[in-house]
Amino acid sequence: PARVRRLLVLIMLIGSGQAAAQAGDSGLELRGRVLASSCSGCHRAGPARPEGIPDLAGLGTDEIAQKLRAYRSGEAAATLMNRLARGYSEEEIDLLARTLGEEGEP
């Protein structure tokens, strides 16, 4: 039941992100936040973050985009990120990097 509920929430978030992307620039911002929200499950700040998973705070937009592309191409080895990054388009990587880079900069 809890697993089904999480799946339904994920489907709704993805759907809202797609609808938002069609709404224009503010929709792209929303879509970026929706995509980035999935990153916070592992890349959260503080001691609750799983060991070995970096905090994204302070990383710039270019660095985030470069790392995502390296994971997607297989250039950077990872347990999970390489599989996740393969699912992102170029546009989604740029959008994620802008969203996370803005959140991570002071």
XYZ file of N, CA, C and O in Angstrom:
424
model
N 0.797 -1.207 0.000
C 0.000 0.000 0.000
C 0.846 1.281 0.000
O 0.566 2.189 -0.738
N 1.871 1.346 0.850
C 2.710 2.547 0.897
C 3.484 2.687 -0.401
O 3.677 3.796 -0.903
N 3.902 1.588 -0.959
C 4.652 1.614 -2.218
C 3.757 2.102 -3.360
O 4.184 2.895 -4.194
N 2.532 1.661 -3.388
C 1.572 2.090 -4.409
C 1.301 3.580 -4.265
O 1.254 4.315 -5.241
N 1.170 4.028 -3.028
C 0.917 5.443 -2.768
C 2.072 6.301 -3.269
O 1.878 7.327 -3.897
N 3.321 5.867 -3.008
C 4.495 6.610 -3.492
C 4.522 6.645 -5.013
O 4.860 7.655 -5.614
N 4.180 5.537 -5.648
C 4.151 5.480 -7.098
C 3.115 6.444 -7.662
O 3.376 7.161 -8.626
N 1.946 6.489 -7.052
C 0.903 7.415 -7.501
C 1.329 8.869 -7.339
O 1.092 9.699 -8.220
N 1.988 9.192 -6.244
C 2.481 10.560 -6.034
C 3.518 10.898 -7.089
O 3.500 11.992 -7.665
N 4.412 9.967 -7.380
C 5.423 10.194 -8.403
C 4.784 10.438 -9.764
O 5.171 11.351 -10.487
N 3.798 9.650 -10.118
C 3.101 9.824 -11.394
C 2.437 11.199 -11.452
O 2.509 11.890 -12.463
N 1.824 11.617 -10.356
C 1.184 12.938 -10.334
C 2.219 14.047 -10.466
O 1.998 15.034 -11.162
N 3.375 13.904 -9.807
C 4.424 14.916 -9.900
C 4.963 15.018 -11.322
O 5.160 16.103 -11.835
N 5.178 13.878 -11.945
C 5.669 13.884 -13.322
C 4.645 14.532 -14.236
O 4.982 15.368 -15.066
N 3.390 14.177 -14.070
C 2.330 14.777 -14.882
C 2.239 16.272 -14.684
O 2.095 17.033 -15.644
N 2.367 16.727 -13.440
C 2.290 18.162 -13.193
C 3.497 18.868 -13.782
O 3.402 19.982 -14.273
N 4.651 18.204 -13.765
C 5.844 18.796 -14.370
C 5.713 18.917 -15.873
O 6.119 19.919 -16.463
N 5.120 17.930 -16.517
C 4.924 17.988 -17.961
C 3.926 19.069 -18.321
O 4.126 19.816 -19.268
N 2.857 19.186 -17.573
C 1.868 20.228 -17.835
C 2.479 21.599 -17.597
O 2.243 22.540 -18.355
N 3.290 21.710 -16.568
C 3.925 22.991 -16.261
C 4.900 23.389 -17.352
O 5.019 24.565 -17.685
N 5.611 22.422 -17.912
C 6.580 22.730 -18.956
C 5.898 23.324 -20.177
O 6.479 24.126 -20.898
N 4.646 22.958 -20.400
C 3.908 23.488 -21.541
C 3.368 24.888 -21.261
O 2.924 25.576 -22.156
N 3.434 25.338 -20.014
C 2.868 26.629 -19.635
C 3.830 27.789 -19.828
O 3.457 28.923 -19.631
N 5.093 27.538 -20.194
C 6.038 28.616 -20.417
C 7.148 28.614 -19.386
O 7.407 27.619 -18.732
N 7.824 29.770 -19.258
C 8.983 29.867 -18.379
C 8.662 29.505 -16.938
O 9.403 28.787 -16.290
N 7.571 30.043 -16.390
C 7.232 29.694 -15.014
C 6.952 28.197 -14.908
O 7.218 27.582 -13.883
N 6.433 27.614 -15.976
C 6.211 26.178 -16.003
C 7.524 25.420 -16.005
O 7.630 24.369 -15.377
N 8.535 25.952 -16.684
C 9.846 25.305 -16.681
C 10.463 25.358 -15.295
O 11.094 24.397 -14.858
N 10.272 26.454 -14.599
C 10.775 26.550 -13.232
C 10.116 25.488 -12.351
O 10.783 24.823 -11.565
N 8.812 25.344 -12.496
C 8.097 24.330 -11.726
C 8.584 22.934 -12.091
O 8.830 22.097 -11.221
N 8.755 22.687 -13.367
C 9.236 21.374 -13.809
C 10.631 21.105 -13.243
O 10.925 19.993 -12.810
N 11.473 22.133 -13.220
C 12.801 21.985 -12.636
C 12.732 21.628 -11.167
O 13.462 20.756 -10.695
N 11.829 22.272 -10.449
C 11.674 21.967 -9.022
C 11.131 20.555 -8.821
O 11.533 19.853 -7.889
N 10.230 20.133 -9.690
C 9.680 18.774 -9.578
C 10.781 17.744 -9.835
O 10.931 16.784 -9.072
N 11.569 17.965 -10.890
C 12.672 17.041 -11.174
C 13.677 17.031 -10.025
O 14.136 15.981 -9.591
N 14.021 18.214 -9.528
C 15.023 18.331 -8.465
C 14.536 17.753 -7.142
O 15.348 17.331 -6.313
N 13.231 17.717 -6.938
C 12.711 17.192 -5.668
C 13.102 15.731 -5.473
O 13.283 15.286 -4.340
N 13.253 15.001 -6.551
C 13.650 13.597 -6.410
C 15.109 13.469 -5.958
O 15.476 12.469 -5.358
N 15.914 14.502 -6.204
C 17.325 14.463 -5.808
C 17.485 14.572 -4.300
O 18.437 14.034 -3.731
N 16.562 15.274 -3.665
C 16.698 15.535 -2.234
C 16.537 14.276 -1.384
O 16.889 14.276 -0.204
N 16.033 13.209 -1.945
C 15.919 11.969 -1.196
C 17.273 11.448 -0.740
O 17.414 10.947 0.371
N 18.278 11.607 -1.577
C 19.641 11.164 -1.231
C 20.574 12.338 -0.950
O 21.408 12.273 -0.067
N 20.463 13.389 -1.737
C 21.380 14.522 -1.648
C 20.859 15.599 -0.705
O 20.820 16.769 -1.033
N 20.459 15.193 0.480
C 19.964 16.154 1.455
C 21.116 16.612 2.345
O 22.104 15.903 2.507
N 20.954 17.772 2.919
C 21.977 18.306 3.818
C 21.847 17.663 5.188
O 20.785 17.178 5.561
N 22.936 17.664 5.908
C 22.889 17.205 7.283
C 23.336 15.775 7.473
O 23.646 15.071 6.516
N 23.362 15.331 8.715
C 23.878 14.003 9.050
C 22.980 12.850 8.579
O 23.427 11.718 8.555
N 21.748 13.133 8.192
C 20.851 12.054 7.756
C 21.164 11.599 6.330
O 20.631 10.598 5.876
N 22.031 12.324 5.633
C 22.392 11.959 4.259
C 23.191 10.654 4.287
O 24.088 10.487 5.117
N 22.868 9.718 3.402
C 23.617 8.460 3.366
C 25.113 8.706 3.127
O 25.485 9.625 2.396
N 25.938 7.896 3.741
C 27.387 8.045 3.628
C 27.842 7.958 2.171
O 27.373 7.110 1.414
N 28.747 8.850 1.793
C 29.312 8.838 0.447
C 28.509 9.600 -0.581
O 28.950 9.766 -1.707
N 27.340 10.065 -0.229
C 26.514 10.827 -1.169
C 26.739 12.311 -0.893
O 26.497 12.780 0.213
N 27.216 13.045 -1.891
C 27.561 14.445 -1.650
C 26.345 15.356 -1.490
O 25.276 15.092 -2.022
N 26.560 16.424 -0.735
C 25.582 17.494 -0.608
C 25.723 18.342 -1.868
O 26.838 18.633 -2.300
N 24.641 18.731 -2.481
C 24.695 19.514 -3.709
C 24.851 21.008 -3.450
O 25.128 21.762 -4.376
N 24.676 21.419 -2.213
C 24.798 22.835 -1.868
C 26.195 23.327 -2.221
O 27.193 22.675 -1.931
N 26.234 24.461 -2.879
C 27.512 25.064 -3.235
C 28.032 24.655 -4.597
O 28.990 25.239 -5.092
N 27.439 23.652 -5.215
C 27.860 23.272 -6.562
C 27.241 24.233 -7.562
O 26.064 24.575 -7.459
N 28.024 24.654 -8.530
C 27.515 25.558 -9.545
C 26.746 24.819 -10.625
O 26.828 23.588 -10.761
N 26.015 25.574 -11.404
C 25.200 25.027 -12.489
C 26.026 24.209 -13.470
O 25.652 23.091 -13.835
N 27.180 24.762 -13.883
C 28.020 24.053 -14.864
C 28.551 22.741 -14.307
O 28.605 21.739 -15.008
N 28.946 22.750 -13.039
C 29.485 21.537 -12.421
C 28.421 20.448 -12.318
O 28.686 19.273 -12.592
N 27.218 20.829 -11.954
C 26.133 19.850 -11.849
C 25.819 19.255 -13.220
O 25.703 18.036 -13.361
N 25.710 20.103 -14.231
C 25.423 19.611 -15.584
C 26.536 18.683 -16.072
O 26.264 17.625 -16.653
N 27.776 19.066 -15.821
C 28.913 18.252 -16.249
C 28.885 16.878 -15.573
O 29.096 15.848 -16.215
N 28.602 16.860 -14.269
C 28.555 15.585 -13.545
C 27.406 14.700 -14.045
O 27.581 13.496 -14.227
N 26.238 15.308 -14.266
C 25.107 14.519 -14.768
C 25.418 13.916 -16.135
O 25.098 12.757 -16.404
N 26.057 14.695 -17.007
C 26.419 14.181 -18.339
C 27.468 13.080 -18.235
O 27.432 12.114 -18.998
N 28.401 13.216 -17.303
C 29.422 12.175 -17.111
C 28.786 10.879 -16.610
O 29.151 9.792 -17.048
N 27.828 10.999 -15.707
C 27.112 9.803 -15.248
C 26.320 9.187 -16.393
O 26.318 7.972 -16.580
N 25.651 10.033 -17.171
C 24.818 9.518 -18.259
C 25.650 8.789 -19.310
O 25.250 7.749 -19.827
N 26.825 9.313 -19.622
C 27.671 8.702 -20.656
C 28.430 7.480 -20.154
O 28.974 6.719 -20.951
N 28.492 7.307 -18.835
C 29.249 6.204 -18.267
C 30.676 6.596 -17.935
O 31.451 5.795 -17.434
N 31.041 7.850 -18.237
C 32.383 8.339 -17.931
C 32.636 8.331 -16.418
O 33.734 8.045 -15.969
N 31.618 8.660 -15.640
C 31.719 8.632 -14.181
C 31.019 7.369 -13.675
O 29.881 7.100 -14.033
N 31.737 6.616 -12.869
C 31.167 5.386 -12.317
C 30.308 5.702 -11.103
O 30.607 6.619 -10.339
N 29.245 4.973 -10.952
C 28.355 5.167 -9.811
C 27.505 3.919 -9.627
O 27.371 3.105 -10.536
N 26.929 3.812 -8.462
C 26.038 2.703 -8.186
C 24.657 2.958 -8.769
O 24.059 2.092 -9.389
N 24.166 4.183 -8.590
C 22.809 4.516 -9.011
C 22.746 5.687 -9.993
O 21.945 5.679 -10.921
N 23.589 6.700 -9.792
C 23.473 7.925 -10.584
C 23.627 7.690 -12.086
O 22.952 8.347 -12.881
N 24.469 6.761 -12.480
C 24.621 6.514 -13.914
C 23.328 5.972 -14.525
O 22.964 6.326 -15.636
N 22.602 5.176 -13.774
C 21.320 4.654 -14.274
C 20.256 5.743 -14.284
O 19.462 5.830 -15.218
N 20.234 6.571 -13.262
C 19.259 7.665 -13.214
C 19.521 8.682 -14.312
O 18.598 9.134 -14.992
N 20.776 9.060 -14.478
C 21.129 10.102 -15.441
C 20.826 9.691 -16.882
O 20.535 10.546 -17.720
N 20.878 8.398 -17.174
C 20.550 7.940 -18.537
C 19.116 8.284 -18.928
O 18.796 8.374 -20.102
N 18.261 8.489 -17.950
C 16.863 8.808 -18.223
C 16.600 10.282 -18.499
O 15.496 10.643 -18.875
N 17.613 11.133 -18.331
C 17.414 12.576 -18.537
C 17.821 12.995 -19.938
O 18.866 12.591 -20.445
N 17.012 13.843 -20.539
C 17.352 14.440 -21.834
C 18.337 15.578 -21.591
O 18.560 15.993 -20.443
N 18.908 16.110 -22.645
C 19.800 17.270 -22.533
C 19.068 18.434 -21.869
O 19.613 19.105 -20.997
N 17.834 18.664 -22.292
C 17.038 19.755 -21.720
C 16.811 19.540 -20.227
O 16.904 20.474 -19.431
N 16.532 18.319 -19.835
C 16.280 18.025 -18.428
C 17.552 18.185 -17.587
O 17.495 18.669 -16.460
N 18.694 17.802 -18.139
C 19.958 17.992 -17.424
C 20.214 19.478 -17.208
O 20.573 19.908 -16.116
N 20.014 20.277 -18.259
C 20.206 21.727 -18.122
C 19.237 22.307 -17.104
O 19.614 23.153 -16.291
N 18.009 21.858 -17.136
C 16.986 22.345 -16.214
C 17.317 21.945 -14.766
O 17.235 22.767 -13.845
N 17.716 20.713 -14.571
C 18.123 20.253 -13.237
C 19.323 21.058 -12.733
O 19.347 21.487 -11.581
N 20.305 21.259 -13.591
C 21.509 21.983 -13.185
C 21.169 23.422 -12.796
O 21.673 23.936 -11.795
N 20.321 24.066 -13.573
C 19.917 25.445 -13.241
C 19.174 25.472 -11.914
O 19.412 26.325 -11.078
N 18.274 24.537 -11.731
C 17.461 24.514 -10.510
C 18.322 24.211 -9.288
O 18.259 24.911 -8.292
N 19.123 23.166 -9.364
C 19.947 22.778 -8.229
C 21.092 23.763 -8.000
O 21.453 24.039 -6.860
N 21.651 24.296 -9.077
C 22.725 25.276 -8.942
C 22.239 26.537 -8.265
O 22.897 27.100 -7.406
N 21.042 26.973 -8.617
C 20.464 28.161 -7.993
C 20.187 27.898 -6.523
O 20.422 28.761 -5.693
N 19.730 26.697 -6.212
C 19.427 26.362 -4.812
C 20.704 26.226 -3.998
O 20.727 26.533 -2.820
N 21.776 25.784 -4.648
C 23.003 25.531 -3.927
C 23.894 26.756 -3.752
O 24.777 26.759 -2.923
N 23.674 27.808 -4.518
C 24.525 28.994 -4.416
C 23.986 29.927 -3.342
O 22.791 30.010 -3.131
N 24.901 30.646 -2.663
C 24.464 31.560 -1.600
C 23.647 32.724 -2.107
O 23.658 33.113 -3.190
